[in-house]
Amino acid sequence: MIKRARWVVIVLSLLNGLFSVHAQSGSLPPYARLNGLRFEFQTWCNCGPVNLTMALSYYGWPDDQQTAAGWLKPTVEDKNVSPDQMVAYVNQQTVLPNIRALWRYGGNVDVIRALIAAGFPVIIESGFQPEGHEWMGHYETVVAYDDAVQTFWVYDSYSGLGADYLGIQHTYSDLDAWWRHFNRAFIVVYPVEQESAVLALLGSLSDPLAAADQALITARQETATNPADVWGWFNFGTSAAAVGQYADAAAAYDRAFEIGLPFRMIWYQFGPYAAYYYTGRYYDVLAVVRDVEAITLEVEETSYWKGLALAALGRTDEALAEFNRAIAWNPHFTPASEARDQVLAGQYVAPAPLTTTEKLP
């Protein structure tokens, strides 16, 4: 649990004047709002770059979303930008050298409140289903909270700023219900000199493995309470894979697929590929790929994992073609170029024995 009283007092004293907050002695303030973020509506499939742009604007980033999109998704049709790519862009590519970002699984309402109260923009990845549409993944930037009404305000690049232009309102419970679709993943953007303050606010979530382990505990509890909870099982798999428990992850993903997932799910989250790949279930990797490719080819991670599975099966030329396809979609997607180079150098080694003789058509 975050030691909120002590650390919030320290951080507020360090950041005095950078944000609007109604302080309350001995605890998190009951209300806080970040001022100065520049809102933008998203262009096509661009919620990742635009939310990152909005968060960076808090620190003086002058550009619009197309600058970030040019690096994060050079192919406009690319359906997904993952949190690790967004963090890499901030840490390696921006013209704000004093700004950093990190991301974690396993967030909670109190962590968001603490970060907003301390003046740090938070981007969350969550499920989203506008009226008349199928389920999809979405990013939102949290800008305020109010304990009196148990409500967050978010800048929503799809839905706008709400009737009062202060942000779209989500109750704490409603935001969490959609946020859990992505294992409660969140990104924090902060000045490099404030990194220790951010890590202190995160508490046990400051370590990525500890955060994933905490998310795994939560998923275990959720699936024990409701064995038909598809999000709980998927998060179980994602968290287990993140801490290297691939057999458990694969079993959890099997259960999630059995219950039934939205057709876009593997456009955004790739844990099933990792779980099946690292347990030698290479044909199961290809089966998931086949289902995704039947709907869209515009996700570079699909070609990457397909290439790895083909390499593990000894189908080297096909594997190289898939790695090259992923690189063509996004030259900045370094896992594909690294895998291609390993195969070309004869250094690739499959991670596990093949566990099935099933063949795809």
mmCIF file of C-alpha atoms in Angstrom:
data_model
loop_
_atom_site.group_PDB
_atom_site.id
_atom_site.type_symbol
_atom_site.label_atom_id
_atom_site.label_comp_id
_atom_site.label_asym_id
_atom_site.label_seq_id
_atom_site.Cartn_x
_atom_site.Cartn_y
_atom_site.Cartn_z
ATOM 1 C CA MET A 1 0.000 0.000 0.000
ATOM 2 C CA ILE A 2 1.265 3.456 -0.854
ATOM 3 C CA LYS A 3 2.420 5.473 2.137
ATOM 4 C CA ARG A 4 0.316 8.366 0.974
ATOM 5 C CA ALA A 5 0.538 10.830 3.847
ATOM 6 C CA ARG A 6 4.310 11.111 4.095
ATOM 7 C CA TRP A 7 5.139 11.063 0.400
ATOM 8 C CA VAL A 8 2.372 13.344 -0.803
ATOM 9 C CA VAL A 9 3.488 16.043 1.639
ATOM 10 C CA ILE A 10 7.070 15.747 0.354
ATOM 11 C CA VAL A 11 6.108 15.780 -3.308
ATOM 12 C CA LEU A 12 3.644 18.642 -2.949
ATOM 13 C CA SER A 13 6.324 20.780 -1.318
ATOM 14 C CA LEU A 14 8.730 20.031 -4.170
ATOM 15 C CA LEU A 15 6.187 20.732 -6.903
ATOM 16 C CA ASN A 16 4.415 23.710 -5.374
ATOM 17 C CA GLY A 17 2.988 25.932 -8.098
ATOM 18 C CA LEU A 18 3.079 23.325 -10.883
ATOM 19 C CA PHE A 19 -0.466 22.121 -10.405
ATOM 20 C CA SER A 20 -3.829 22.959 -8.906
ATOM 21 C CA VAL A 21 -4.558 21.033 -5.722
ATOM 22 C CA HIS A 22 -6.634 21.548 -2.611
ATOM 23 C CA ALA A 23 -4.335 20.262 0.123
ATOM 24 C CA GLN A 24 -5.542 18.426 3.165
ATOM 25 C CA SER A 25 -3.204 17.732 6.058
ATOM 26 C CA GLY A 26 -2.294 14.125 6.713
ATOM 27 C CA SER A 27 -3.839 12.503 3.611
ATOM 28 C CA LEU A 28 -4.335 12.822 -0.103
ATOM 29 C CA PRO A 29 -6.364 15.903 -0.923
ATOM 30 C CA PRO A 30 -10.025 15.135 -1.606
ATOM 31 C CA TYR A 31 -9.786 16.923 -4.963
ATOM 32 C CA ALA A 32 -6.990 17.618 -7.460
ATOM 33 C CA ARG A 33 -6.796 18.767 -11.061
ATOM 34 C CA LEU A 34 -3.923 19.197 -13.503
ATOM 35 C CA ASN A 35 -4.103 22.428 -15.469
ATOM 36 C CA GLY A 36 -2.359 23.241 -18.726
ATOM 37 C CA LEU A 37 -2.816 20.099 -20.835
ATOM 38 C CA ARG A 38 -3.671 20.797 -24.470
ATOM 39 C CA PHE A 39 -6.572 18.706 -25.732
ATOM 40 C CA GLU A 40 -6.689 17.119 -29.205
ATOM 41 C CA PHE A 41 -9.207 14.889 -30.925
ATOM 42 C CA GLN A 42 -7.547 11.825 -32.390
ATOM 43 C CA THR A 43 -7.047 11.098 -36.038
ATOM 44 C CA TRP A 44 -7.452 7.555 -37.451
ATOM 45 C CA CYS A 45 -6.463 4.854 -34.886
ATOM 46 C CA ASN A 46 -4.286 7.409 -33.150
ATOM 47 C CA CYS A 47 -5.383 7.378 -29.514
ATOM 48 C CA GLY A 48 -1.910 6.305 -28.341
ATOM 49 C CA PRO A 49 0.083 9.113 -29.959
ATOM 50 C CA VAL A 50 -2.533 11.758 -29.193
ATOM 51 C CA ASN A 51 -2.825 10.877 -25.498
ATOM 52 C CA LEU A 52 0.934 10.881 -25.190
ATOM 53 C CA THR A 53 0.965 14.274 -26.897
ATOM 54 C CA MET A 54 -1.606 15.624 -24.451
ATOM 55 C CA ALA A 55 0.428 14.391 -21.477
ATOM 56 C CA LEU A 56 3.629 15.872 -22.912
ATOM 57 C CA SER A 57 1.896 19.201 -23.522
ATOM 58 C CA TYR A 58 1.693 19.594 -19.742
ATOM 59 C CA TYR A 59 5.491 19.976 -19.812
ATOM 60 C CA GLY A 60 5.597 22.315 -22.805
ATOM 61 C CA TRP A 61 5.629 19.892 -25.747
ATOM 62 C CA PRO A 62 4.602 22.161 -28.665
ATOM 63 C CA ASP A 63 3.805 19.610 -31.399
ATOM 64 C CA ASP A 64 0.552 17.920 -32.305
ATOM 65 C CA GLN A 65 -0.152 14.199 -32.404
ATOM 66 C CA GLN A 66 1.296 13.657 -35.870
ATOM 67 C CA THR A 67 4.842 14.165 -34.592
ATOM 68 C CA ALA A 68 4.526 11.293 -32.122
ATOM 69 C CA ALA A 69 2.567 9.200 -34.622
ATOM 70 C CA GLY A 70 5.358 9.574 -37.180
ATOM 71 C CA TRP A 71 7.650 7.562 -34.923
ATOM 72 C CA LEU A 72 5.170 5.373 -33.060
ATOM 73 C CA LYS A 73 3.165 4.221 -36.092
ATOM 74 C CA PRO A 74 4.819 5.208 -39.373
ATOM 75 C CA THR A 75 2.113 3.222 -41.180
ATOM 76 C CA VAL A 76 -1.141 5.101 -40.656
ATOM 77 C CA GLU A 77 -3.255 1.923 -40.723
ATOM 78 C CA ASP A 78 -1.296 0.386 -37.814
ATOM 79 C CA LYS A 79 -3.993 -0.618 -35.348
ATOM 80 C CA ASN A 80 -1.998 -0.486 -32.133
ATOM 81 C CA VAL A 81 0.651 1.384 -30.189
ATOM 82 C CA SER A 82 1.633 -0.392 -26.967
ATOM 83 C CA PRO A 83 2.602 1.254 -23.661
ATOM 84 C CA ASP A 84 6.232 0.146 -23.987
ATOM 85 C CA GLN A 85 6.477 1.870 -27.377
ATOM 86 C CA MET A 86 5.007 5.074 -25.970
ATOM 87 C CA VAL A 87 7.442 5.041 -23.057
ATOM 88 C CA ALA A 88 10.358 4.396 -25.437
ATOM 89 C CA TYR A 89 9.320 7.404 -27.511
ATOM 90 C CA VAL A 90 9.348 9.703 -24.484
ATOM 91 C CA ASN A 91 12.608 8.360 -23.124
ATOM 92 C CA GLN A 92 14.524 8.219 -26.412
ATOM 93 C CA GLN A 93 12.979 10.440 -29.049
ATOM 94 C CA THR A 94 11.318 13.628 -27.827
ATOM 95 C CA VAL A 95 12.705 17.153 -27.800
ATOM 96 C CA LEU A 96 12.004 17.312 -24.059
ATOM 97 C CA PRO A 97 15.203 15.690 -22.769
ATOM 98 C CA ASN A 98 14.279 16.279 -19.124
ATOM 99 C CA ILE A 99 11.002 14.335 -19.388
ATOM 100 C CA ARG A 100 10.695 10.603 -18.764
ATOM 101 C CA ALA A 101 7.916 8.034 -18.719
ATOM 102 C CA LEU A 102 7.322 4.597 -17.256
ATOM 103 C CA TRP A 103 4.500 2.105 -17.435
ATOM 104 C CA ARG A 104 3.215 -0.664 -15.211
ATOM 105 C CA TYR A 105 0.486 -3.268 -14.905
ATOM 106 C CA GLY A 106 -1.666 -3.534 -11.810
ATOM 107 C CA GLY A 107 -2.654 0.052 -11.130
ATOM 108 C CA ASN A 108 -5.482 1.068 -8.845
ATOM 109 C CA VAL A 109 -7.617 4.078 -8.043
ATOM 110 C CA ASP A 110 -5.386 5.196 -5.169
ATOM 111 C CA VAL A 111 -2.273 5.190 -7.369
ATOM 112 C CA ILE A 112 -3.987 7.397 -9.957
ATOM 113 C CA ARG A 113 -5.181 9.770 -7.243
ATOM 114 C CA ALA A 114 -1.723 10.012 -5.687
ATOM 115 C CA LEU A 115 -0.040 10.731 -9.025
ATOM 116 C CA ILE A 116 -2.589 13.356 -10.053
ATOM 117 C CA ALA A 117 -2.387 15.030 -6.638
ATOM 118 C CA ALA A 118 1.388 15.172 -7.038
ATOM 119 C CA GLY A 119 1.138 16.779 -10.470
ATOM 120 C CA PHE A 120 1.969 13.899 -12.817
ATOM 121 C CA PRO A 121 -0.224 13.136 -15.869
ATOM 122 C CA VAL A 122 -1.434 9.539 -16.045
ATOM 123 C CA ILE A 123 -2.455 7.722 -19.229
ATOM 124 C CA ILE A 124 -4.528 4.575 -18.817
ATOM 125 C CA GLU A 125 -5.232 1.846 -21.373
ATOM 126 C CA SER A 126 -8.740 0.459 -21.170
ATOM 127 C CA GLY A 127 -11.586 -1.185 -22.984
ATOM 128 C CA PHE A 128 -13.926 1.079 -24.910
ATOM 129 C CA GLN A 129 -17.208 0.556 -26.720
ATOM 130 C CA PRO A 130 -18.881 3.661 -28.153
ATOM 131 C CA GLU A 131 -22.538 3.308 -29.016
ATOM 132 C CA GLY A 132 -23.001 1.459 -32.285
ATOM 133 C CA HIS A 133 -19.488 -0.015 -32.282
ATOM 134 C CA GLU A 134 -17.811 -3.257 -31.241
ATOM 135 C CA TRP A 135 -15.373 -3.398 -28.323
ATOM 136 C CA MET A 136 -11.952 -1.820 -28.886
ATOM 137 C CA GLY A 137 -8.897 -0.709 -26.949
ATOM 138 C CA HIS A 138 -8.464 2.937 -26.020
ATOM 139 C CA TYR A 139 -6.184 5.332 -24.148
ATOM 140 C CA GLU A 140 -7.382 8.162 -21.907
ATOM 141 C CA THR A 141 -5.454 10.826 -19.988
ATOM 142 C CA VAL A 142 -6.551 11.368 -16.392
ATOM 143 C CA VAL A 143 -6.558 15.037 -15.369
ATOM 144 C CA ALA A 144 -8.593 15.252 -12.160
ATOM 145 C CA TYR A 145 -10.389 13.422 -9.377
ATOM 146 C CA ASP A 146 -12.925 14.312 -6.688
ATOM 147 C CA ASP A 147 -13.444 11.983 -3.729
ATOM 148 C CA ALA A 148 -16.718 13.664 -2.780
ATOM 149 C CA VAL A 149 -18.367 12.304 -5.926
ATOM 150 C CA GLN A 150 -15.950 9.353 -6.447
ATOM 151 C CA THR A 151 -15.178 10.627 -9.935
ATOM 152 C CA PHE A 152 -12.241 10.976 -12.320
ATOM 153 C CA TRP A 153 -12.105 13.417 -15.221
ATOM 154 C CA VAL A 154 -10.273 12.277 -18.366
ATOM 155 C CA TYR A 155 -9.288 13.872 -21.631
ATOM 156 C CA ASP A 156 -10.839 11.458 -24.125
ATOM 157 C CA SER A 157 -9.495 11.913 -27.636
ATOM 158 C CA TYR A 158 -12.526 10.109 -29.103
ATOM 159 C CA SER A 159 -15.382 11.456 -26.931
ATOM 160 C CA GLY A 160 -14.034 14.919 -26.186
ATOM 161 C CA LEU A 161 -14.056 17.049 -23.051
ATOM 162 C CA GLY A 162 -17.645 16.753 -21.873
ATOM 163 C CA ALA A 163 -20.345 19.389 -21.570
ATOM 164 C CA ASP A 164 -18.311 21.565 -19.214
ATOM 165 C CA TYR A 165 -15.024 21.140 -21.167
ATOM 166 C CA LEU A 166 -13.314 19.857 -18.028
ATOM 167 C CA GLY A 167 -13.088 16.272 -19.220
ATOM 168 C CA ILE A 168 -15.260 13.188 -19.536
ATOM 169 C CA GLN A 169 -16.408 11.975 -16.124
ATOM 170 C CA HIS A 170 -16.010 8.376 -14.955
ATOM 171 C CA THR A 171 -16.853 7.148 -11.484
ATOM 172 C CA TYR A 172 -13.995 5.356 -9.789
ATOM 173 C CA SER A 173 -15.752 2.016 -10.173
ATOM 174 C CA ASP A 174 -16.730 2.568 -13.808
ATOM 175 C CA LEU A 175 -13.214 3.602 -14.820
ATOM 176 C CA ASP A 176 -11.794 0.532 -13.086
ATOM 177 C CA ALA A 177 -14.318 -1.772 -14.763
ATOM 178 C CA TRP A 178 -13.059 -0.763 -18.220
ATOM 179 C CA TRP A 179 -9.426 -0.325 -17.163
ATOM 180 C CA ARG A 180 -9.227 -3.951 -16.014
ATOM 181 C CA HIS A 181 -9.697 -5.030 -19.657
ATOM 182 C CA PHE A 182 -6.005 -4.104 -20.031
ATOM 183 C CA ASN A 183 -4.758 -5.433 -16.708
ATOM 184 C CA ARG A 184 -4.964 -1.905 -15.321
ATOM 185 C CA ALA A 185 -1.958 -0.728 -17.358
ATOM 186 C CA PHE A 186 -0.907 2.891 -16.893
ATOM 187 C CA ILE A 187 1.779 5.314 -18.072
ATOM 188 C CA VAL A 188 3.197 8.157 -15.968
ATOM 189 C CA VAL A 189 4.993 11.119 -17.565
ATOM 190 C CA TYR A 190 7.281 13.121 -15.295
ATOM 191 C CA PRO A 191 10.420 15.326 -15.109
ATOM 192 C CA VAL A 192 13.569 13.227 -14.749
ATOM 193 C CA GLU A 193 14.534 15.030 -11.549
ATOM 194 C CA GLN A 194 11.247 13.873 -10.002
ATOM 195 C CA GLU A 195 11.760 10.169 -10.743
ATOM 196 C CA SER A 196 12.425 9.260 -7.111
ATOM 197 C CA ALA A 197 9.204 11.018 -6.093
ATOM 198 C CA VAL A 198 7.227 9.082 -8.713
ATOM 199 C CA LEU A 199 8.720 5.771 -7.617
ATOM 200 C CA ALA A 200 7.912 6.588 -4.000
ATOM 201 C CA LEU A 201 4.298 7.286 -4.915
ATOM 202 C CA LEU A 202 4.106 3.989 -6.790
ATOM 203 C CA GLY A 203 5.308 2.074 -3.751
ATOM 204 C CA SER A 204 5.398 -1.649 -4.525
ATOM 205 C CA LEU A 205 4.385 -0.902 -8.113
ATOM 206 C CA SER A 206 7.681 0.898 -8.688
ATOM 207 C CA ASP A 207 9.266 -2.415 -9.690
ATOM 208 C CA PRO A 208 7.803 -3.830 -12.940
ATOM 209 C CA LEU A 209 7.944 -7.447 -11.786
ATOM 210 C CA ALA A 210 6.407 -6.620 -8.428
ATOM 211 C CA ALA A 211 3.644 -4.700 -10.216
ATOM 212 C CA ALA A 212 2.947 -7.654 -12.513
ATOM 213 C CA ASP A 213 2.955 -9.988 -9.520
ATOM 214 C CA GLN A 214 0.444 -7.762 -7.739
ATOM 215 C CA ALA A 215 -1.715 -7.793 -10.867
ATOM 216 C CA LEU A 216 -1.472 -11.596 -10.859
ATOM 217 C CA ILE A 217 -2.704 -11.732 -7.262
ATOM 218 C CA THR A 218 -5.652 -9.532 -8.231
ATOM 219 C CA ALA A 219 -6.475 -11.711 -11.246
ATOM 220 C CA ARG A 220 -6.328 -14.859 -9.125
ATOM 221 C CA GLN A 221 -8.788 -13.292 -6.698
ATOM 222 C CA GLU A 222 -11.115 -12.179 -9.487
ATOM 223 C CA THR A 223 -11.186 -15.565 -11.205
ATOM 224 C CA ALA A 224 -11.686 -17.359 -7.878
ATOM 225 C CA THR A 225 -14.683 -15.124 -7.204
ATOM 226 C CA ASN A 226 -16.072 -15.524 -10.731
ATOM 227 C CA PRO A 227 -14.720 -18.477 -12.745
ATOM 228 C CA ALA A 228 -16.484 -17.123 -15.853
ATOM 229 C CA ASP A 229 -14.654 -13.766 -15.694
ATOM 230 C CA VAL A 230 -12.977 -13.561 -19.108
ATOM 231 C CA TRP A 231 -11.078 -10.371 -18.216
ATOM 232 C CA GLY A 232 -9.818 -11.941 -15.022
ATOM 233 C CA TRP A 233 -8.497 -14.985 -16.886
ATOM 234 C CA PHE A 234 -6.883 -12.871 -19.583
ATOM 235 C CA ASN A 235 -5.226 -10.672 -16.942
ATOM 236 C CA PHE A 236 -4.135 -13.835 -15.131
ATOM 237 C CA GLY A 237 -2.368 -14.903 -18.324
ATOM 238 C CA THR A 238 -0.864 -11.476 -18.976
ATOM 239 C CA SER A 239 0.482 -11.119 -15.447
ATOM 240 C CA ALA A 240 1.800 -14.676 -15.280
ATOM 241 C CA ALA A 241 3.575 -14.224 -18.607
ATOM 242 C CA ALA A 242 5.076 -10.938 -17.396
ATOM 243 C CA VAL A 243 6.726 -12.736 -14.463
ATOM 244 C CA GLY A 244 7.845 -15.698 -16.588
ATOM 245 C CA GLN A 245 5.220 -18.223 -15.444
ATOM 246 C CA TYR A 246 4.417 -19.246 -18.983
ATOM 247 C CA ALA A 247 2.701 -22.575 -18.292
ATOM 248 C CA ASP A 248 0.253 -20.900 -15.923
ATOM 249 C CA ALA A 249 -0.179 -18.073 -18.401
ATOM 250 C CA ALA A 250 -0.974 -20.456 -21.249
ATOM 251 C CA ALA A 251 -3.578 -22.280 -19.166
ATOM 252 C CA ALA A 252 -5.212 -18.981 -18.184
ATOM 253 C CA TYR A 253 -5.311 -17.795 -21.784
ATOM 254 C CA ASP A 254 -6.805 -21.127 -22.831
ATOM 255 C CA ARG A 255 -9.642 -20.465 -20.396
ATOM 256 C CA ALA A 256 -10.132 -16.888 -21.650
ATOM 257 C CA PHE A 257 -10.334 -18.036 -25.279
ATOM 258 C CA GLU A 258 -12.767 -20.767 -24.244
ATOM 259 C CA ILE A 259 -15.067 -18.222 -22.573
ATOM 260 C CA GLY A 260 -14.811 -15.872 -25.547
ATOM 261 C CA LEU A 261 -12.903 -12.646 -26.208
ATOM 262 C CA PRO A 262 -13.705 -9.590 -28.345
ATOM 263 C CA PHE A 263 -12.373 -10.089 -31.864
ATOM 264 C CA ARG A 264 -10.008 -7.116 -31.534
ATOM 265 C CA MET A 265 -8.382 -8.325 -28.314
ATOM 266 C CA ILE A 266 -5.130 -9.597 -29.858
ATOM 267 C CA TRP A 267 -4.715 -6.398 -31.825
ATOM 268 C CA TYR A 268 -3.596 -4.786 -28.567
ATOM 269 C CA GLN A 269 -2.393 -7.429 -26.112
ATOM 270 C CA PHE A 270 0.092 -10.107 -27.125
ATOM 271 C CA GLY A 271 0.544 -12.182 -24.011
ATOM 272 C CA PRO A 272 -1.045 -15.301 -25.562
ATOM 273 C CA TYR A 273 1.679 -15.360 -28.204
ATOM 274 C CA ALA A 274 4.387 -15.223 -25.532
ATOM 275 C CA ALA A 275 2.731 -17.852 -23.337
ATOM 276 C CA TYR A 276 2.262 -20.334 -26.171
ATOM 277 C CA TYR A 277 5.647 -19.612 -27.730
ATOM 278 C CA TYR A 278 7.636 -20.090 -24.530
ATOM 279 C CA THR A 279 5.837 -23.338 -23.742
ATOM 280 C CA GLY A 280 6.552 -24.798 -27.187
ATOM 281 C CA ARG A 281 3.007 -24.431 -28.447
ATOM 282 C CA TYR A 282 4.139 -22.977 -31.758
ATOM 283 C CA TYR A 283 1.138 -24.178 -33.738
ATOM 284 C CA ASP A 284 -1.124 -22.482 -31.191
ATOM 285 C CA VAL A 285 0.759 -19.240 -31.840
ATOM 286 C CA LEU A 286 0.039 -19.699 -35.539
ATOM 287 C CA ALA A 287 -3.606 -20.499 -34.827
ATOM 288 C CA VAL A 288 -4.063 -17.197 -32.971
ATOM 289 C CA VAL A 289 -2.214 -15.392 -35.768
ATOM 290 C CA ARG A 290 -4.513 -16.982 -38.335
ATOM 291 C CA ASP A 291 -7.589 -15.669 -36.518
ATOM 292 C CA VAL A 292 -6.117 -12.151 -36.295
ATOM 293 C CA GLU A 293 -4.990 -12.087 -39.922
ATOM 294 C CA ALA A 294 -8.477 -13.108 -41.041
ATOM 295 C CA ILE A 295 -9.596 -9.647 -39.869
ATOM 296 C CA THR A 296 -6.551 -7.372 -40.158
ATOM 297 C CA LEU A 297 -2.913 -7.493 -41.266
ATOM 298 C CA GLU A 298 -2.109 -4.081 -39.829
ATOM 299 C CA VAL A 299 -0.451 -5.024 -36.522
ATOM 300 C CA GLU A 300 3.330 -5.501 -36.686
ATOM 301 C CA GLU A 301 3.344 -7.650 -33.543
ATOM 302 C CA THR A 302 1.287 -10.258 -35.385
ATOM 303 C CA SER A 303 4.012 -10.722 -37.999
ATOM 304 C CA TYR A 304 6.706 -10.704 -35.321
ATOM 305 C CA TRP A 305 5.196 -13.535 -33.293
ATOM 306 C CA LYS A 306 4.302 -15.443 -36.439
ATOM 307 C CA GLY A 307 7.939 -15.161 -37.474
ATOM 308 C CA LEU A 308 9.145 -16.491 -34.120
ATOM 309 C CA ALA A 309 6.806 -19.478 -34.287
ATOM 310 C CA LEU A 310 7.887 -20.246 -37.848
ATOM 311 C CA ALA A 311 11.549 -19.968 -36.849
ATOM 312 C CA ALA A 312 10.942 -22.395 -33.994
ATOM 313 C CA LEU A 313 9.407 -24.828 -36.499
ATOM 314 C CA GLY A 314 12.455 -24.552 -38.759
ATOM 315 C CA ARG A 315 10.616 -22.629 -41.477
ATOM 316 C CA THR A 316 13.380 -20.059 -41.757
ATOM 317 C CA ASP A 317 12.529 -18.364 -45.043
ATOM 318 C CA GLU A 318 8.920 -17.853 -43.977
ATOM 319 C CA ALA A 319 10.091 -16.512 -40.617
ATOM 320 C CA LEU A 320 12.392 -13.974 -42.260
ATOM 321 C CA ALA A 321 9.561 -12.829 -44.509
ATOM 322 C CA GLU A 322 7.389 -12.183 -41.457
ATOM 323 C CA PHE A 323 10.119 -10.268 -39.625
ATOM 324 C CA ASN A 324 10.669 -8.140 -42.716
ATOM 325 C CA ARG A 325 6.934 -7.514 -42.945
ATOM 326 C CA ALA A 326 6.862 -6.304 -39.335
ATOM 327 C CA ILE A 327 9.846 -4.022 -39.967
ATOM 328 C CA ALA A 328 8.175 -2.626 -43.088
ATOM 329 C CA TRP A 329 5.120 -1.747 -41.010
ATOM 330 C CA ASN A 330 7.216 -0.117 -38.307
ATOM 331 C CA PRO A 331 11.010 0.278 -38.686
ATOM 332 C CA HIS A 332 11.194 1.298 -35.011
ATOM 333 C CA PHE A 333 9.830 -2.048 -33.813
ATOM 334 C CA THR A 334 13.224 -3.369 -32.744
ATOM 335 C CA PRO A 335 12.170 -6.869 -31.573
ATOM 336 C CA ALA A 336 11.512 -7.812 -35.207
ATOM 337 C CA SER A 337 14.880 -6.596 -36.460
ATOM 338 C CA GLU A 338 16.666 -8.295 -33.562
ATOM 339 C CA ALA A 339 14.895 -11.601 -34.267
ATOM 340 C CA ARG A 340 15.656 -11.345 -37.971
ATOM 341 C CA ASP A 341 19.331 -10.724 -37.265
ATOM 342 C CA GLN A 342 19.478 -13.746 -34.946
ATOM 343 C CA VAL A 343 17.979 -15.999 -37.598
ATOM 344 C CA LEU A 344 20.269 -14.651 -40.321
ATOM 345 C CA ALA A 345 23.318 -15.166 -38.096
ATOM 346 C CA GLY A 346 22.309 -18.730 -37.265
ATOM 347 C CA GLN A 347 22.017 -17.801 -33.597
ATOM 348 C CA TYR A 348 18.311 -18.423 -33.150
ATOM 349 C CA VAL A 349 17.357 -21.186 -30.694
ATOM 350 C CA ALA A 350 13.755 -22.221 -30.070
ATOM 351 C CA PRO A 351 12.826 -21.660 -26.412
ATOM 352 C CA ALA A 352 11.075 -24.988 -25.761
ATOM 353 C CA PRO A 353 10.456 -28.394 -27.320
ATOM 354 C CA LEU A 354 7.469 -28.629 -29.618
ATOM 355 C CA THR A 355 4.500 -29.722 -27.494
ATOM 356 C CA THR A 356 2.049 -30.666 -30.237
ATOM 357 C CA THR A 357 2.150 -32.322 -33.641
ATOM 358 C CA GLU A 358 -0.992 -30.552 -34.808
ATOM 359 C CA LYS A 359 -0.577 -29.037 -38.265
ATOM 360 C CA LEU A 360 -2.290 -25.980 -39.644
ATOM 361 C CA PRO A 361 -3.845 -26.192 -43.106
#
